[in-house]
Amino acid sequence: MKLFGSGHGACPGCGLPIAVKNVLEGVGPCFVANSTGCLEIISSQYGKSAWGVPYIHSVFENAAAVAAGIEVALKALRRTDEGPIVVFAGDGATADIGIGPLSGMFDRGHNVLYVCLDNEAYQNTGNQQSGLTPSGCYTTTTPAGKIMAGKQGQKKDMVAFALAHKLPYVATASVAFPRDIKRKAKRAIEFKGPKYIQIHSPCVTGWGLNGKQAIPVARLAVETGLYPLVEYENGELVRVKKVKERKPVEEYLKQQKRFRHLFKHPKGHEVVEELQKIADGNALKFGLDI
Amino acid sequence: MIRITPGAVSKPLESLKVKTGDWGAEYPVIEEEKCIGCGECEIFCPDLCIELIEAGMEKKGEKEKIIRVAKVNYEYCKGCGTCSVVCPAEAIKMELKDIYRGELK
């Protein structure tokens, strides 16, 4: 039986199903806990479940706590051989609303793989700013007006947050590289304890793309250095996706409606420069350039 | 009549009864001569509706090699065009559905 099926309600071109099916293929049969968000809406309507694995949705903030409960219950029932536990949560559920239960789950050391599907805003309710929204991005709660040019402040560094909890495995991935997602998910469950993978996934409606642009834009995020694909094992950086001839960030920004004000706004130039600095900083920190 | 299981439990893969094939304005057409059977479209397809099928055998000296080609299940394809973008052999083209071709009167 397939682990994730056709007929779900995702927008044409959405990155979430690509991420989910490749994580599930990497992990194999498992238990899934899901927080509120796009993925829950598209895949778990009553009588239209797209899941071929045991799946539970509770509330917005507690997916990590629910997964911790499943893990302990399986241990008590001596059924730990039935498969690993995977959490799928959006960026808002990970970085803002569910960050408390997530930290608690990391702290208690439950044997859970936590997958953050990062589409860089609350896209389910129509593009509101989250902790993982990049600077300068237009959302309905950080509109581009006369004074501000989109979101103030930077994208939250959730990889550093996970590393600060001394996790055995932390990685970032992108839906533009699904084989990489599959390999990382497979590698993650070899470790005991909490694991964290953050997957960059374009949102066609929120980012202002058509379906065909989604994968090329996700690829550009990696190629510009704004979304470095890194892999930490036991706190040490073990693998990085190198980028040949790193592209300027404008190329990535220009294709998306959520950044188009940056090229007209009086402060837009500053924001683009700041984003380029972030990309250059990533390249230096992780050694992205060949 | 709707029967609700205690705790509102859905059965696995019930979404298969939702035929999403009529969502999009376009549909992919695979040119089988160009398809190299790499499976890139299968791994990317967000609607899990592309599969590699065996199309025949090819003889290379003494060894026999199975030729695989991609096949789209149009019942679920939403016409996003992701497969046409990622295909390394450029074997997938998106075509407009007939019902969107008509002229406005």
Short mmCIF file of N, CA, C and O in Angstrom, two decimals, chain A residues 1-14 17-18 21-22 25 44-53 175-179 182 211-213 215-216 219, chain B residues 2-5 8-18 20 23 26 38-49 51 76 78-82 84-86 94:
data_model
loop_
_atom_site.label_atom_id
_atom_site.label_comp_id
_atom_site.label_asym_id
_atom_site.label_seq_id
_atom_site.Cartn_x
_atom_site.Cartn_y
_atom_site.Cartn_z
N MET A 1 0.85 -1.21 0.00
CA MET A 1 0.00 0.00 0.00
C MET A 1 0.88 1.25 0.00
O MET A 1 1.89 1.31 0.67
N LYS A 2 0.45 2.23 -0.77
CA LYS A 2 1.17 3.50 -0.79
C LYS A 2 1.10 4.17 0.58
O LYS A 2 0.12 4.05 1.30
N LEU A 3 2.16 4.92 0.93
CA LEU A 3 2.19 5.58 2.23
C LEU A 3 1.46 6.93 2.18
O LEU A 3 0.98 7.43 3.20
N PHE A 4 1.42 7.52 1.00
CA PHE A 4 0.70 8.79 0.82
C PHE A 4 0.06 8.75 -0.56
O PHE A 4 0.72 8.37 -1.53
N GLY A 5 -1.23 9.08 -0.65
CA GLY A 5 -1.94 8.80 -1.88
C GLY A 5 -2.34 10.02 -2.70
O GLY A 5 -2.31 11.15 -2.23
N SER A 6 -2.76 9.76 -3.95
CA SER A 6 -3.29 10.81 -4.80
C SER A 6 -4.65 11.26 -4.27
O SER A 6 -5.24 10.61 -3.42
N GLY A 7 -5.14 12.36 -4.83
CA GLY A 7 -6.47 12.82 -4.47
C GLY A 7 -6.50 13.78 -3.31
O GLY A 7 -7.56 14.22 -2.89
N HIS A 8 -5.33 14.14 -2.78
CA HIS A 8 -5.29 15.16 -1.72
C HIS A 8 -5.58 16.52 -2.32
O HIS A 8 -5.58 16.69 -3.53
N GLY A 9 -5.81 17.53 -1.47
CA GLY A 9 -6.31 18.81 -1.98
C GLY A 9 -5.27 19.90 -2.14
O GLY A 9 -5.62 21.07 -2.13
N ALA A 10 -3.99 19.55 -2.31
CA ALA A 10 -2.97 20.58 -2.43
C ALA A 10 -3.12 21.35 -3.74
O ALA A 10 -3.59 20.82 -4.73
N CYS A 11 -2.73 22.63 -3.72
CA CYS A 11 -2.76 23.44 -4.94
C CYS A 11 -1.85 22.79 -5.99
O CYS A 11 -0.82 22.22 -5.63
N PRO A 12 -2.18 22.93 -7.27
CA PRO A 12 -1.28 22.43 -8.31
C PRO A 12 0.08 23.12 -8.20
O PRO A 12 0.16 24.34 -8.19
N GLY A 13 1.15 22.33 -8.05
CA GLY A 13 2.49 22.89 -7.95
C GLY A 13 3.00 23.03 -6.54
O GLY A 13 4.12 23.45 -6.32
N CYS A 14 2.17 22.67 -5.56
CA CYS A 14 2.56 22.79 -4.14
C CYS A 14 3.75 21.87 -3.84
O CYS A 14 3.84 20.76 -4.34
N PRO A 17 3.41 18.01 -0.83
CA PRO A 17 3.30 16.57 -1.09
C PRO A 17 4.61 15.95 -1.56
O PRO A 17 4.88 14.79 -1.26
N ILE A 18 5.44 16.75 -2.28
CA ILE A 18 6.73 16.23 -2.74
C ILE A 18 7.61 15.92 -1.53
O ILE A 18 8.23 14.86 -1.45
N LYS A 21 5.93 12.83 0.55
CA LYS A 21 6.05 11.48 -0.02
C LYS A 21 7.49 11.00 0.00
O LYS A 21 7.75 9.82 0.20
N ASN A 22 8.45 11.92 -0.18
CA ASN A 22 9.85 11.49 -0.18
C ASN A 22 10.38 11.19 1.23
O ASN A 22 11.18 10.29 1.40
N GLU A 25 8.90 7.78 1.95
CA GLU A 25 9.61 6.72 1.22
C GLU A 25 10.97 6.43 1.86
O GLU A 25 11.42 5.29 1.88
N SER A 44 -6.21 15.47 5.37
CA SER A 44 -6.91 14.72 6.42
C SER A 44 -8.35 15.15 6.62
O SER A 44 -8.87 15.06 7.71
N GLN A 45 -9.01 15.60 5.54
CA GLN A 45 -10.44 15.87 5.67
C GLN A 45 -11.16 14.56 5.99
O GLN A 45 -10.76 13.51 5.49
N TYR A 46 -12.23 14.66 6.77
CA TYR A 46 -12.91 13.43 7.19
C TYR A 46 -13.45 12.67 5.97
O TYR A 46 -14.14 13.24 5.14
N GLY A 47 -13.08 11.42 5.89
CA GLY A 47 -13.52 10.59 4.78
C GLY A 47 -12.70 10.77 3.52
O GLY A 47 -12.98 10.16 2.49
N LYS A 48 -11.68 11.64 3.57
CA LYS A 48 -10.83 11.83 2.39
C LYS A 48 -9.36 11.79 2.78
O LYS A 48 -8.55 12.54 2.22
N SER A 49 -9.02 10.95 3.75
CA SER A 49 -7.64 10.90 4.22
C SER A 49 -6.70 10.41 3.11
O SER A 49 -6.98 9.43 2.44
N ALA A 50 -5.59 11.12 2.93
CA ALA A 50 -4.62 10.73 1.90
C ALA A 50 -3.50 9.88 2.47
O ALA A 50 -2.55 9.56 1.77
N TRP A 51 -3.61 9.50 3.76
CA TRP A 51 -2.50 8.82 4.41
C TRP A 51 -2.66 7.31 4.36
O TRP A 51 -3.74 6.78 4.58
N GLY A 52 -1.55 6.62 4.09
CA GLY A 52 -1.53 5.16 4.15
C GLY A 52 -0.81 4.68 5.39
O GLY A 52 -0.52 3.51 5.54
N VAL A 53 -0.47 5.62 6.29
CA VAL A 53 0.20 5.27 7.56
C VAL A 53 -0.66 5.81 8.70
O VAL A 53 -1.49 6.70 8.49
N VAL A 175 12.66 20.93 -1.54
CA VAL A 175 11.87 20.06 -2.43
C VAL A 175 12.43 20.03 -3.85
O VAL A 175 12.06 19.19 -4.65
N ALA A 176 13.35 20.96 -4.17
CA ALA A 176 13.98 20.92 -5.49
C ALA A 176 14.95 19.74 -5.60
O ALA A 176 15.39 19.40 -6.69
N PHE A 177 15.29 19.13 -4.45
CA PHE A 177 16.20 17.98 -4.45
C PHE A 177 15.57 16.82 -3.66
O PHE A 177 15.97 16.53 -2.55
N PRO A 178 14.55 16.16 -4.26
CA PRO A 178 13.81 15.13 -3.51
C PRO A 178 14.63 13.90 -3.15
O PRO A 178 14.39 13.29 -2.11
N ARG A 179 15.61 13.55 -3.99
CA ARG A 179 16.44 12.38 -3.65
C ARG A 179 17.24 12.65 -2.37
O ARG A 179 17.49 11.76 -1.56
N LYS A 182 14.98 12.17 0.59
CA LYS A 182 14.81 10.75 0.89
C LYS A 182 16.02 10.21 1.66
O LYS A 182 15.88 9.52 2.66
N GLY A 211 2.37 27.11 -11.10
CA GLY A 211 2.84 25.78 -10.71
C GLY A 211 4.18 25.39 -11.30
O GLY A 211 4.99 24.74 -10.65
N LYS A 212 4.43 25.81 -12.54
CA LYS A 212 5.68 25.41 -13.21
C LYS A 212 6.90 26.08 -12.58
O LYS A 212 8.00 25.58 -12.71
N GLN A 213 6.71 27.25 -11.95
CA GLN A 213 7.85 27.99 -11.40
C GLN A 213 8.32 27.45 -10.06
O GLN A 213 9.44 27.76 -9.65
N ILE A 215 9.37 24.61 -8.59
CA ILE A 215 10.63 23.87 -8.41
C ILE A 215 11.85 24.71 -8.82
O ILE A 215 12.83 24.76 -8.07
N PRO A 216 11.82 25.40 -9.99
CA PRO A 216 12.97 26.26 -10.32
C PRO A 216 13.25 27.33 -9.26
O PRO A 216 14.42 27.62 -8.97
N ARG A 219 14.91 25.78 -6.35
CA ARG A 219 16.30 25.47 -6.70
C ARG A 219 17.16 26.73 -6.61
O ARG A 219 18.30 26.68 -6.14
N ILE B 2 -24.40 9.33 6.76
CA ILE B 2 -22.98 9.32 7.12
C ILE B 2 -22.80 8.53 8.40
O ILE B 2 -23.48 8.76 9.39
N ARG B 3 -21.89 7.56 8.35
CA ARG B 3 -21.57 6.80 9.57
C ARG B 3 -20.28 7.34 10.13
O ARG B 3 -19.26 7.38 9.45
N ILE B 4 -20.31 7.78 11.37
CA ILE B 4 -19.10 8.32 11.99
C ILE B 4 -18.52 7.30 12.95
O ILE B 4 -19.18 6.83 13.87
N THR B 5 -17.27 6.93 12.69
CA THR B 5 -16.57 5.98 13.57
C THR B 5 -16.21 6.71 14.86
O THR B 5 -15.94 7.90 14.82
N ALA B 8 -13.82 9.84 15.17
CA ALA B 8 -13.68 10.34 13.81
C ALA B 8 -12.42 9.83 13.14
O ALA B 8 -11.47 10.55 12.88
N VAL B 9 -12.38 8.52 12.90
CA VAL B 9 -11.21 7.92 12.26
C VAL B 9 -11.49 7.70 10.78
O VAL B 9 -12.51 7.11 10.41
N SER B 10 -10.61 8.18 9.93
CA SER B 10 -10.72 7.94 8.50
C SER B 10 -9.99 6.66 8.15
O SER B 10 -9.00 6.31 8.78
N LYS B 11 -10.46 5.98 7.11
CA LYS B 11 -9.74 4.80 6.63
C LYS B 11 -8.57 5.26 5.76
O LYS B 11 -8.61 6.36 5.21
N PRO B 12 -7.53 4.41 5.63
CA PRO B 12 -6.37 4.85 4.84
C PRO B 12 -6.71 5.07 3.37
O PRO B 12 -7.53 4.35 2.79
N LEU B 13 -6.06 6.05 2.79
CA LEU B 13 -6.12 6.35 1.35
C LEU B 13 -7.54 6.53 0.82
O LEU B 13 -7.82 6.19 -0.33
N GLU B 14 -8.43 7.08 1.63
CA GLU B 14 -9.78 7.35 1.14
C GLU B 14 -9.78 8.49 0.12
O GLU B 14 -10.75 8.69 -0.60
N SER B 15 -8.67 9.25 0.09
CA SER B 15 -8.60 10.37 -0.85
C SER B 15 -8.63 9.90 -2.30
O SER B 15 -8.89 10.69 -3.20
N LEU B 16 -8.38 8.60 -2.52
CA LEU B 16 -8.35 8.10 -3.89
C LEU B 16 -9.70 8.27 -4.59
O LEU B 16 -9.78 8.28 -5.81
N LYS B 17 -10.78 8.43 -3.79
CA LYS B 17 -12.09 8.62 -4.43
C LYS B 17 -12.28 10.05 -4.92
O LYS B 17 -13.24 10.33 -5.63
N VAL B 18 -11.38 10.96 -4.53
CA VAL B 18 -11.46 12.34 -5.01
C VAL B 18 -10.66 12.44 -6.30
O VAL B 18 -9.43 12.43 -6.28
N THR B 20 -9.00 14.34 -8.81
CA THR B 20 -8.58 15.73 -8.98
C THR B 20 -8.15 16.04 -10.41
O THR B 20 -7.61 17.10 -10.68
N TRP B 23 -9.00 19.45 -12.31
CA TRP B 23 -8.66 20.74 -11.71
C TRP B 23 -7.97 21.69 -12.69
O TRP B 23 -8.31 22.85 -12.78
N GLU B 26 -4.34 22.59 -18.00
CA GLU B 26 -3.42 21.90 -18.91
C GLU B 26 -3.24 20.45 -18.50
O GLU B 26 -3.59 20.07 -17.38
N CYS B 38 14.09 7.75 -16.63
CA CYS B 38 14.93 8.08 -15.47
C CYS B 38 14.11 8.16 -14.18
O CYS B 38 14.65 8.01 -13.10
N GLY B 39 12.81 8.42 -14.30
CA GLY B 39 11.96 8.47 -13.11
C GLY B 39 11.96 9.79 -12.37
O GLY B 39 11.43 9.90 -11.28
N GLU B 40 12.57 10.80 -12.97
CA GLU B 40 12.62 12.11 -12.32
C GLU B 40 11.20 12.67 -12.11
O GLU B 40 10.89 13.21 -11.06
N CYS B 41 10.33 12.52 -13.13
CA CYS B 41 8.95 13.03 -13.02
C CYS B 41 8.19 12.29 -11.92
O CYS B 41 7.41 12.88 -11.18
N GLU B 42 8.45 10.98 -11.82
CA GLU B 42 7.76 10.17 -10.82
C GLU B 42 8.10 10.64 -9.41
O GLU B 42 7.24 10.75 -8.54
N ILE B 43 9.39 10.97 -9.20
CA ILE B 43 9.85 11.34 -7.87
C ILE B 43 9.38 12.76 -7.51
O ILE B 43 9.17 13.08 -6.35
N PHE B 44 9.15 13.61 -8.52
CA PHE B 44 8.72 14.98 -8.26
C PHE B 44 7.20 15.13 -8.19
O PHE B 44 6.70 16.02 -7.51
N CYS B 45 6.44 14.31 -8.92
CA CYS B 45 5.00 14.56 -9.07
C CYS B 45 4.30 14.75 -7.73
O CYS B 45 4.23 13.83 -6.91
N PRO B 46 3.74 15.95 -7.46
CA PRO B 46 3.10 16.19 -6.17
C PRO B 46 1.79 15.43 -6.00
O PRO B 46 1.30 15.29 -4.90
N ASP B 47 1.21 14.96 -7.11
CA ASP B 47 -0.06 14.24 -7.01
C ASP B 47 0.11 12.74 -7.15
O ASP B 47 -0.88 12.03 -7.23
N LEU B 48 1.34 12.28 -7.14
CA LEU B 48 1.68 10.86 -7.18
C LEU B 48 0.96 10.14 -8.30
O LEU B 48 0.45 9.04 -8.12
N CYS B 49 0.86 10.79 -9.46
CA CYS B 49 0.08 10.17 -10.54
C CYS B 49 0.95 9.79 -11.73
O CYS B 49 0.42 9.47 -12.78
N GLU B 51 3.82 7.08 -13.08
CA GLU B 51 4.47 5.81 -12.74
C GLU B 51 5.33 5.37 -13.91
O GLU B 51 5.00 5.64 -15.07
N TYR B 76 -5.93 11.82 -11.66
CA TYR B 76 -5.53 12.62 -10.51
C TYR B 76 -4.64 13.80 -10.88
O TYR B 76 -4.38 14.67 -10.05
N LYS B 78 -3.26 17.22 -11.70
CA LYS B 78 -3.84 18.57 -11.59
C LYS B 78 -3.24 19.52 -12.60
O LYS B 78 -3.55 20.71 -12.59
N GLY B 79 -2.34 19.04 -13.43
CA GLY B 79 -1.77 19.88 -14.49
C GLY B 79 -0.87 20.99 -14.02
O GLY B 79 -0.87 22.08 -14.59
N CYS B 80 -0.08 20.74 -12.95
CA CYS B 80 0.78 21.80 -12.42
C CYS B 80 1.98 22.07 -13.31
O CYS B 80 2.53 23.16 -13.32
N GLY B 81 2.41 21.06 -14.08
CA GLY B 81 3.52 21.26 -15.01
C GLY B 81 4.89 21.00 -14.39
O GLY B 81 5.90 21.20 -15.06
N THR B 82 4.93 20.55 -13.13
CA THR B 82 6.21 20.27 -12.49
C THR B 82 7.01 19.24 -13.28
O THR B 82 8.21 19.40 -13.49
N SER B 84 7.00 18.60 -16.45
CA SER B 84 7.56 19.13 -17.70
C SER B 84 8.80 19.98 -17.43
O SER B 84 9.67 20.12 -18.28
N VAL B 85 8.88 20.58 -16.22
CA VAL B 85 10.03 21.42 -15.89
C VAL B 85 11.24 20.58 -15.51
O VAL B 85 12.37 20.90 -15.85
N VAL B 86 11.00 19.47 -14.78
CA VAL B 86 12.12 18.70 -14.25
C VAL B 86 12.63 17.63 -15.21
O VAL B 86 13.70 17.08 -15.00
N MET B 94 3.25 20.35 -21.92
CA MET B 94 1.93 20.65 -21.36
C MET B 94 1.03 21.15 -22.48
O MET B 94 1.42 22.01 -23.27
#
